[in-house]
Amino acid sequence: MIPMHKERRQVTRYDIELDIDLVLESSAILPVKTLDISQQGLQFACDGLAANEIEPRGIQCHPLDHLKVKVIANLPVGEKKKKFYASCKVIAARRLSQEEYLIGLEFFDFEKNSEKVLSDYISQLPDSALK
């Protein structure tokens, strides 16, 4: 279970579970589920195998600033699903247990009007999803 605690953030985050694909630098595609999302990034939990795919040298043993991934998702906006594409950098990796990690990504570039897709998606989320 993911520990719940207050975080001091300046960007509103929403507790939302979304299926996303991470495209790693090796071009491997890793399907994960988000734990939360904001206009600036997202978090997801993964097991040790997935963490090793993201950083084979050990996700907690090395600086993360060089790790880049691409996120692809179908976001439900209104009655439609819209494609979302964002380039991200890994900004946090926390070991939660022997086999579970919490990974934080920050968006730094968007493709194909994806910044607006994300904004439209977030604007329709209920207040109950606020973190």
mmCIF file of C-alpha atoms in Angstrom:
data_model
loop_
_atom_site.group_PDB
_atom_site.id
_atom_site.type_symbol
_atom_site.label_atom_id
_atom_site.label_comp_id
_atom_site.label_asym_id
_atom_site.label_seq_id
_atom_site.Cartn_x
_atom_site.Cartn_y
_atom_site.Cartn_z
ATOM 1 C CA MET A 1 0.000 0.000 0.000
ATOM 2 C CA ILE A 2 1.238 3.488 -0.880
ATOM 3 C CA PRO A 3 1.745 5.636 2.242
ATOM 4 C CA MET A 4 -0.489 8.687 2.380
ATOM 5 C CA HIS A 5 1.137 11.860 3.617
ATOM 6 C CA LYS A 6 0.854 15.561 3.050
ATOM 7 C CA GLU A 7 3.180 16.935 0.438
ATOM 8 C CA ARG A 8 4.079 20.556 -0.041
ATOM 9 C CA ARG A 9 3.434 21.161 -3.698
ATOM 10 C CA GLN A 10 2.576 24.289 -5.605
ATOM 11 C CA VAL A 11 0.731 22.429 -8.360
ATOM 12 C CA THR A 12 -2.607 20.758 -7.758
ATOM 13 C CA ARG A 13 -2.421 17.002 -8.099
ATOM 14 C CA TYR A 14 -5.279 14.603 -8.707
ATOM 15 C CA ASP A 15 -5.540 11.009 -7.476
ATOM 16 C CA ILE A 16 -6.280 9.326 -10.783
ATOM 17 C CA GLU A 17 -5.491 5.864 -12.046
ATOM 18 C CA LEU A 18 -4.748 5.970 -15.760
ATOM 19 C CA ASP A 19 -3.187 3.370 -18.003
ATOM 20 C CA ILE A 20 -0.139 4.896 -19.652
ATOM 21 C CA ASP A 21 2.750 3.616 -21.723
ATOM 22 C CA LEU A 22 6.280 4.678 -20.885
ATOM 23 C CA VAL A 23 8.581 4.629 -23.873
ATOM 24 C CA LEU A 24 12.063 4.151 -22.466
ATOM 25 C CA GLU A 25 15.309 5.387 -24.024
ATOM 26 C CA SER A 26 15.864 1.802 -25.226
ATOM 27 C CA SER A 27 12.519 2.102 -27.124
ATOM 28 C CA ALA A 28 11.007 -0.554 -24.860
ATOM 29 C CA ILE A 29 7.404 0.155 -23.903
ATOM 30 C CA LEU A 30 6.478 -0.276 -20.257
ATOM 31 C CA PRO A 31 2.763 -0.163 -19.371
ATOM 32 C CA VAL A 32 2.047 1.360 -15.929
ATOM 33 C CA LYS A 33 -0.836 2.956 -14.028
ATOM 34 C CA THR A 34 -0.635 6.467 -12.653
ATOM 35 C CA LEU A 35 -1.293 7.200 -9.001
ATOM 36 C CA ASP A 36 -1.722 10.903 -9.575
ATOM 37 C CA ILE A 37 -1.342 13.531 -12.257
ATOM 38 C CA SER A 38 -0.897 17.289 -12.458
ATOM 39 C CA GLN A 39 -0.304 19.864 -15.163
ATOM 40 C CA GLN A 40 3.442 19.390 -14.596
ATOM 41 C CA GLY A 41 3.889 15.653 -14.109
ATOM 42 C CA LEU A 42 2.689 12.353 -12.711
ATOM 43 C CA GLN A 43 3.555 9.568 -10.302
ATOM 44 C CA PHE A 44 3.261 5.822 -10.644
ATOM 45 C CA ALA A 45 4.201 2.758 -8.626
ATOM 46 C CA CYS A 46 6.066 -0.152 -10.136
ATOM 47 C CA ASP A 47 7.782 -3.354 -9.139
ATOM 48 C CA GLY A 48 11.515 -4.016 -9.130
ATOM 49 C CA LEU A 49 11.508 -5.492 -12.638
ATOM 50 C CA ALA A 50 9.971 -2.338 -14.099
ATOM 51 C CA ALA A 51 12.327 -0.120 -12.059
ATOM 52 C CA ASN A 52 15.259 -2.083 -13.481
ATOM 53 C CA GLU A 53 13.975 -1.534 -17.011
ATOM 54 C CA ILE A 54 13.851 2.213 -16.359
ATOM 55 C CA GLU A 55 17.356 2.257 -14.827
ATOM 56 C CA PRO A 56 19.285 -1.018 -15.173
ATOM 57 C CA ARG A 57 22.078 0.181 -12.860
ATOM 58 C CA GLY A 58 19.599 0.547 -9.966
ATOM 59 C CA ILE A 59 17.033 3.313 -9.816
ATOM 60 C CA GLN A 60 18.073 4.356 -6.308
ATOM 61 C CA CYS A 61 21.811 3.987 -6.769
ATOM 62 C CA HIS A 62 22.454 6.653 -9.384
ATOM 63 C CA PRO A 63 21.475 10.257 -10.135
ATOM 64 C CA LEU A 64 18.165 10.461 -11.987
ATOM 65 C CA ASP A 65 18.643 13.669 -13.960
ATOM 66 C CA HIS A 66 19.754 11.796 -17.081
ATOM 67 C CA LEU A 67 16.699 9.499 -17.209
ATOM 68 C CA LYS A 68 14.208 10.536 -19.859
ATOM 69 C CA VAL A 69 11.025 8.723 -20.878
ATOM 70 C CA LYS A 70 8.080 9.467 -23.109
ATOM 71 C CA VAL A 71 4.514 9.080 -21.853
ATOM 72 C CA ILE A 72 1.714 8.072 -24.195
ATOM 73 C CA ALA A 73 -1.879 7.845 -22.990
ATOM 74 C CA ASN A 74 -5.465 8.017 -24.147
ATOM 75 C CA LEU A 75 -7.094 10.655 -21.952
ATOM 76 C CA PRO A 76 -10.877 10.741 -21.712
ATOM 77 C CA VAL A 77 -11.819 14.316 -22.598
ATOM 78 C CA GLY A 78 -15.567 14.804 -22.748
ATOM 79 C CA GLU A 79 -17.049 11.965 -24.790
ATOM 80 C CA LYS A 80 -13.804 11.225 -26.635
ATOM 81 C CA LYS A 81 -10.421 9.703 -25.890
ATOM 82 C CA LYS A 82 -7.593 11.990 -26.940
ATOM 83 C CA LYS A 83 -3.968 10.987 -27.407
ATOM 84 C CA PHE A 84 -1.508 12.527 -24.984
ATOM 85 C CA TYR A 85 2.236 12.599 -25.696
ATOM 86 C CA ALA A 86 4.803 14.070 -23.311
ATOM 87 C CA SER A 87 8.542 13.833 -22.881
ATOM 88 C CA CYS A 88 9.475 13.531 -19.219
ATOM 89 C CA LYS A 89 12.411 13.367 -16.920
ATOM 90 C CA VAL A 90 12.506 11.178 -13.843
ATOM 91 C CA ILE A 91 12.677 13.478 -10.836
ATOM 92 C CA ALA A 92 12.043 11.076 -7.947
ATOM 93 C CA ALA A 93 12.385 7.393 -7.150
ATOM 94 C CA ARG A 94 11.450 6.115 -3.734
ATOM 95 C CA ARG A 95 11.649 2.554 -2.583
ATOM 96 C CA LEU A 96 8.414 1.727 -0.771
ATOM 97 C CA SER A 97 9.171 -1.903 -0.007
ATOM 98 C CA GLN A 98 11.444 -4.711 -1.123
ATOM 99 C CA GLU A 99 9.649 -4.897 -4.477
ATOM 100 C CA GLU A 100 7.763 -1.605 -4.892
ATOM 101 C CA TYR A 101 8.948 1.801 -6.051
ATOM 102 C CA LEU A 102 7.255 5.171 -6.433
ATOM 103 C CA ILE A 103 8.477 7.061 -9.506
ATOM 104 C CA GLY A 104 7.838 10.752 -10.170
ATOM 105 C CA LEU A 105 7.993 12.220 -13.677
ATOM 106 C CA GLU A 106 8.056 15.859 -14.740
ATOM 107 C CA PHE A 107 6.798 16.843 -18.187
ATOM 108 C CA PHE A 108 9.252 18.987 -20.148
ATOM 109 C CA ASP A 109 7.911 18.802 -23.708
ATOM 110 C CA PHE A 110 4.549 18.062 -25.301
ATOM 111 C CA GLU A 111 3.686 16.873 -28.807
ATOM 112 C CA LYS A 112 0.595 17.257 -30.994
ATOM 113 C CA ASN A 113 -1.284 19.778 -28.818
ATOM 114 C CA SER A 114 -0.938 17.471 -25.817
ATOM 115 C CA GLU A 115 -0.540 20.302 -23.312
ATOM 116 C CA LYS A 116 -4.102 21.404 -24.159
ATOM 117 C CA VAL A 117 -5.355 17.796 -24.052
ATOM 118 C CA LEU A 118 -3.932 17.477 -20.530
ATOM 119 C CA SER A 119 -5.394 20.811 -19.461
ATOM 120 C CA ASP A 120 -8.834 19.867 -20.828
ATOM 121 C CA TYR A 121 -8.642 16.484 -19.116
ATOM 122 C CA ILE A 122 -7.660 17.964 -15.745
ATOM 123 C CA SER A 123 -10.328 20.680 -15.941
ATOM 124 C CA GLN A 124 -13.076 18.035 -16.026
ATOM 125 C CA LEU A 125 -11.812 16.021 -13.039
ATOM 126 C CA PRO A 126 -14.026 16.109 -9.952
ATOM 127 C CA ASP A 127 -12.941 17.932 -6.791
ATOM 128 C CA SER A 128 -13.077 14.569 -5.031
ATOM 129 C CA ALA A 129 -9.956 13.574 -7.004
ATOM 130 C CA LEU A 130 -7.905 16.436 -5.527
ATOM 131 C CA LYS A 131 -4.926 15.190 -3.603
#
